[in-house]
Amino acid sequence: MKNLNKVVIAVKNRDLQVTNLGDPFMCGEGKYRVITKCQAGFMNASVKQARSAMEVFRSYKIKAVHSIARVKDIAGIGELDFMVYARAGKKVWIEEDMLAEVTVGDINQDLYKTALYNQFQYQAVNAKVWADKAYVMNK
């Protein structure tokens, strides 16, 4: 499912890296590998089947998610992981199609200390409530 909405980035931020792997189905239905950090500080890896990368992202405690990779089966090679989301402190690497699905609520609830949070960004895309998209123009 290719997102036809154009991503709007109003404020240049060196801590926010938007990737575009060129595959229109990269953040769509499929298998995802998620790396999370438990309360004890250990990293846990799990594989989840989902309709989208954002569905996987929202199914975990958002602050605990360190990375999400799309697992694709490549003919003749086997399974390969393609990173669609990663976070290290304030820095965020995110696939363009996944960024288009991020809402103000996702950011304000658990990601307000990351590079995704920016009030000027919300104003630029006419985001008024938590359900509005944070990086795609709202009506």
PDB file of C-alpha atoms in Angstrom:
ATOM      1  CA  MET A   1       0.000   0.000   0.000  1.00  0.00           C
ATOM      2  CA  LYS A   2       1.882   3.062  -1.246  1.00  0.00           C
ATOM      3  CA  ASN A   3       1.097   6.252   0.602  1.00  0.00           C
ATOM      4  CA  LEU A   4       0.097   8.854  -1.971  1.00  0.00           C
ATOM      5  CA  ASN A   5       0.237  11.681   0.553  1.00  0.00           C
ATOM      6  CA  LYS A   6       3.276  13.908   0.268  1.00  0.00           C
ATOM      7  CA  VAL A   7       5.320  14.096   3.452  1.00  0.00           C
ATOM      8  CA  VAL A   8       5.824  17.683   4.643  1.00  0.00           C
ATOM      9  CA  ILE A   9       8.882  18.474   6.734  1.00  0.00           C
ATOM     10  CA  ALA A  10       8.632  22.117   7.811  1.00  0.00           C
ATOM     11  CA  VAL A  11      11.713  22.340  10.026  1.00  0.00           C
ATOM     12  CA  LYS A  12      15.093  20.937   9.054  1.00  0.00           C
ATOM     13  CA  ASN A  13      16.321  18.662  11.829  1.00  0.00           C
ATOM     14  CA  ARG A  14      19.617  16.790  11.629  1.00  0.00           C
ATOM     15  CA  ASP A  15      18.372  14.246  14.186  1.00  0.00           C
ATOM     16  CA  LEU A  16      15.473  13.138  11.943  1.00  0.00           C
ATOM     17  CA  GLN A  17      16.548  10.982   8.998  1.00  0.00           C
ATOM     18  CA  VAL A  18      13.810  10.044   6.531  1.00  0.00           C
ATOM     19  CA  THR A  19      14.615   7.035   4.363  1.00  0.00           C
ATOM     20  CA  ASN A  20      13.007   5.928   1.132  1.00  0.00           C
ATOM     21  CA  LEU A  21      13.808   2.385   0.058  1.00  0.00           C
ATOM     22  CA  GLY A  22      11.807   2.805  -3.144  1.00  0.00           C
ATOM     23  CA  ASP A  23       9.602  -0.221  -2.533  1.00  0.00           C
ATOM     24  CA  PRO A  24       5.938   0.851  -2.476  1.00  0.00           C
ATOM     25  CA  PHE A  25       5.074  -2.160  -0.309  1.00  0.00           C
ATOM     26  CA  MET A  26       7.880  -1.764   2.258  1.00  0.00           C
ATOM     27  CA  CYS A  27       5.594  -0.572   5.079  1.00  0.00           C
ATOM     28  CA  GLY A  28       2.572  -2.617   4.000  1.00  0.00           C
ATOM     29  CA  GLU A  29       1.310  -6.046   4.990  1.00  0.00           C
ATOM     30  CA  GLY A  30       3.975  -8.539   5.937  1.00  0.00           C
ATOM     31  CA  LYS A  31       6.379  -9.797   8.568  1.00  0.00           C
ATOM     32  CA  TYR A  32       8.285  -7.399  10.836  1.00  0.00           C
ATOM     33  CA  ARG A  33      11.171  -7.910  13.255  1.00  0.00           C
ATOM     34  CA  VAL A  34      10.936  -5.645  16.315  1.00  0.00           C
ATOM     35  CA  ILE A  35      13.703  -4.891  18.804  1.00  0.00           C
ATOM     36  CA  THR A  36      12.409  -3.631  22.151  1.00  0.00           C
ATOM     37  CA  LYS A  37      13.987  -2.907  25.503  1.00  0.00           C
ATOM     38  CA  CYS A  38      12.405  -4.498  28.594  1.00  0.00           C
ATOM     39  CA  GLN A  39      12.219  -2.819  32.012  1.00  0.00           C
ATOM     40  CA  ALA A  40      15.333  -4.707  33.136  1.00  0.00           C
ATOM     41  CA  GLY A  41      17.283  -3.104  30.278  1.00  0.00           C
ATOM     42  CA  PHE A  42      17.663  -6.189  28.084  1.00  0.00           C
ATOM     43  CA  MET A  43      16.946  -6.106  24.346  1.00  0.00           C
ATOM     44  CA  ASN A  44      14.269  -8.466  23.057  1.00  0.00           C
ATOM     45  CA  ALA A  45      13.696  -9.445  19.437  1.00  0.00           C
ATOM     46  CA  SER A  46      10.327 -10.613  18.179  1.00  0.00           C
ATOM     47  CA  VAL A  47       8.702 -11.241  14.811  1.00  0.00           C
ATOM     48  CA  LYS A  48       5.163 -10.090  14.132  1.00  0.00           C
ATOM     49  CA  GLN A  49       2.831 -10.427  11.147  1.00  0.00           C
ATOM     50  CA  ALA A  50       0.889  -7.184  10.550  1.00  0.00           C
ATOM     51  CA  ARG A  51      -0.957  -5.082   7.991  1.00  0.00           C
ATOM     52  CA  SER A  52       1.434  -2.124   8.325  1.00  0.00           C
ATOM     53  CA  ALA A  53       4.560  -0.942  10.105  1.00  0.00           C
ATOM     54  CA  MET A  54       2.482   1.501  12.175  1.00  0.00           C
ATOM     55  CA  GLU A  55       0.258  -1.361  13.367  1.00  0.00           C
ATOM     56  CA  VAL A  56       3.383  -3.104  14.672  1.00  0.00           C
ATOM     57  CA  PHE A  57       4.681   0.141  16.185  1.00  0.00           C
ATOM     58  CA  ARG A  58       1.434   0.829  18.059  1.00  0.00           C
ATOM     59  CA  SER A  59       1.150  -2.753  19.331  1.00  0.00           C
ATOM     60  CA  TYR A  60       4.171  -2.247  21.625  1.00  0.00           C
ATOM     61  CA  LYS A  61       4.939   0.314  24.283  1.00  0.00           C
ATOM     62  CA  ILE A  62       6.236   3.004  21.938  1.00  0.00           C
ATOM     63  CA  LYS A  63       9.050   4.207  24.220  1.00  0.00           C
ATOM     64  CA  ALA A  64      10.422   0.657  24.366  1.00  0.00           C
ATOM     65  CA  VAL A  65      10.694   0.163  20.574  1.00  0.00           C
ATOM     66  CA  HIS A  66      14.272   0.576  19.359  1.00  0.00           C
ATOM     67  CA  SER A  67      13.891  -0.647  15.798  1.00  0.00           C
ATOM     68  CA  ILE A  68      11.459  -2.176  13.347  1.00  0.00           C
ATOM     69  CA  ALA A  69      12.643  -4.017  10.254  1.00  0.00           C
ATOM     70  CA  ARG A  70      10.539  -5.392   7.412  1.00  0.00           C
ATOM     71  CA  VAL A  71      11.433  -9.029   6.765  1.00  0.00           C
ATOM     72  CA  LYS A  72      11.240  -9.754   3.037  1.00  0.00           C
ATOM     73  CA  ASP A  73      11.829 -13.065   1.314  1.00  0.00           C
ATOM     74  CA  ILE A  74      14.203 -12.502  -1.603  1.00  0.00           C
ATOM     75  CA  ALA A  75      14.264 -15.246  -4.213  1.00  0.00           C
ATOM     76  CA  GLY A  76      17.530 -17.159  -4.196  1.00  0.00           C
ATOM     77  CA  ILE A  77      18.848 -15.339  -1.119  1.00  0.00           C
ATOM     78  CA  GLY A  78      16.354 -15.926   1.670  1.00  0.00           C
ATOM     79  CA  GLU A  79      14.996 -13.530   4.239  1.00  0.00           C
ATOM     80  CA  LEU A  80      16.476 -10.036   4.485  1.00  0.00           C
ATOM     81  CA  ASP A  81      15.657  -7.289   6.995  1.00  0.00           C
ATOM     82  CA  PHE A  82      15.027  -3.736   5.781  1.00  0.00           C
ATOM     83  CA  MET A  83      14.975  -1.092   8.512  1.00  0.00           C
ATOM     84  CA  VAL A  84      11.798   1.035   8.522  1.00  0.00           C
ATOM     85  CA  TYR A  85      12.219   2.601  11.999  1.00  0.00           C
ATOM     86  CA  ALA A  86      15.104   3.008  14.418  1.00  0.00           C
ATOM     87  CA  ARG A  87      15.695   5.249  17.397  1.00  0.00           C
ATOM     88  CA  ALA A  88      18.771   6.055  19.451  1.00  0.00           C
ATOM     89  CA  GLY A  89      18.066   8.649  22.106  1.00  0.00           C
ATOM     90  CA  LYS A  90      16.695  11.724  20.344  1.00  0.00           C
ATOM     91  CA  LYS A  91      17.732  10.593  16.849  1.00  0.00           C
ATOM     92  CA  VAL A  92      15.146   8.857  14.648  1.00  0.00           C
ATOM     93  CA  TRP A  93      15.518   7.035  11.326  1.00  0.00           C
ATOM     94  CA  ILE A  94      12.140   6.349   9.715  1.00  0.00           C
ATOM     95  CA  GLU A  95      10.819   5.175   6.338  1.00  0.00           C
ATOM     96  CA  GLU A  96       8.878   7.873   4.467  1.00  0.00           C
ATOM     97  CA  ASP A  97       5.667   5.795   4.205  1.00  0.00           C
ATOM     98  CA  MET A  98       5.727   5.095   7.942  1.00  0.00           C
ATOM     99  CA  LEU A  99       6.352   8.776   8.745  1.00  0.00           C
ATOM    100  CA  ALA A 100       3.246   9.678   6.735  1.00  0.00           C
ATOM    101  CA  GLU A 101       1.151   7.560   9.136  1.00  0.00           C
ATOM    102  CA  VAL A 102       2.522   9.022  12.396  1.00  0.00           C
ATOM    103  CA  THR A 103      -0.075  11.038  14.305  1.00  0.00           C
ATOM    104  CA  VAL A 104       0.377  13.933  16.713  1.00  0.00           C
ATOM    105  CA  GLY A 105      -0.874  11.597  19.468  1.00  0.00           C
ATOM    106  CA  ASP A 106       1.848   9.016  18.747  1.00  0.00           C
ATOM    107  CA  ILE A 107       4.481  11.709  19.161  1.00  0.00           C
ATOM    108  CA  ASN A 108       2.998  13.635  22.093  1.00  0.00           C
ATOM    109  CA  GLN A 109       2.253  10.511  24.089  1.00  0.00           C
ATOM    110  CA  ASP A 110       5.624   8.766  24.018  1.00  0.00           C
ATOM    111  CA  LEU A 111       8.008  10.357  21.496  1.00  0.00           C
ATOM    112  CA  TYR A 112       8.053  13.963  22.705  1.00  0.00           C
ATOM    113  CA  LYS A 113      11.770  13.726  23.590  1.00  0.00           C
ATOM    114  CA  THR A 114      12.744  12.671  20.058  1.00  0.00           C
ATOM    115  CA  ALA A 115      13.408  14.557  16.839  1.00  0.00           C
ATOM    116  CA  LEU A 116       9.817  13.866  15.712  1.00  0.00           C
ATOM    117  CA  TYR A 117       8.358  16.359  18.207  1.00  0.00           C
ATOM    118  CA  ASN A 118       8.107  19.910  16.866  1.00  0.00           C
ATOM    119  CA  GLN A 119       5.264  22.410  17.386  1.00  0.00           C
ATOM    120  CA  PHE A 120       6.196  24.284  14.190  1.00  0.00           C
ATOM    121  CA  GLN A 121       5.774  21.030  12.257  1.00  0.00           C
ATOM    122  CA  TYR A 122       2.245  20.611  13.649  1.00  0.00           C
ATOM    123  CA  GLN A 123       1.332  24.161  12.601  1.00  0.00           C
ATOM    124  CA  ALA A 124       2.737  23.662   9.101  1.00  0.00           C
ATOM    125  CA  VAL A 125       0.470  20.659   8.433  1.00  0.00           C
ATOM    126  CA  ASN A 126      -2.630  22.145  10.157  1.00  0.00           C
ATOM    127  CA  ALA A 127      -2.642  19.541  12.926  1.00  0.00           C
ATOM    128  CA  LYS A 128      -5.183  20.544  15.575  1.00  0.00           C
ATOM    129  CA  VAL A 129      -5.960  17.330  17.492  1.00  0.00           C
ATOM    130  CA  TRP A 130      -3.990  14.226  18.466  1.00  0.00           C
ATOM    131  CA  ALA A 131      -5.622  12.165  15.697  1.00  0.00           C
ATOM    132  CA  ASP A 132      -4.199  14.422  12.949  1.00  0.00           C
ATOM    133  CA  LYS A 133      -1.187  13.307  10.944  1.00  0.00           C
ATOM    134  CA  ALA A 134       2.015  15.040  12.026  1.00  0.00           C
ATOM    135  CA  TYR A 135       3.919  14.928   8.732  1.00  0.00           C
ATOM    136  CA  VAL A 136       1.160  14.983   6.091  1.00  0.00           C
ATOM    137  CA  MET A 137      -1.039  17.989   5.280  1.00  0.00           C
ATOM    138  CA  ASN A 138      -4.366  17.818   7.153  1.00  0.00           C
ATOM    139  CA  LYS A 139      -7.597  19.384   5.869  1.00  0.00           C
TER     140      LYS A 139
END
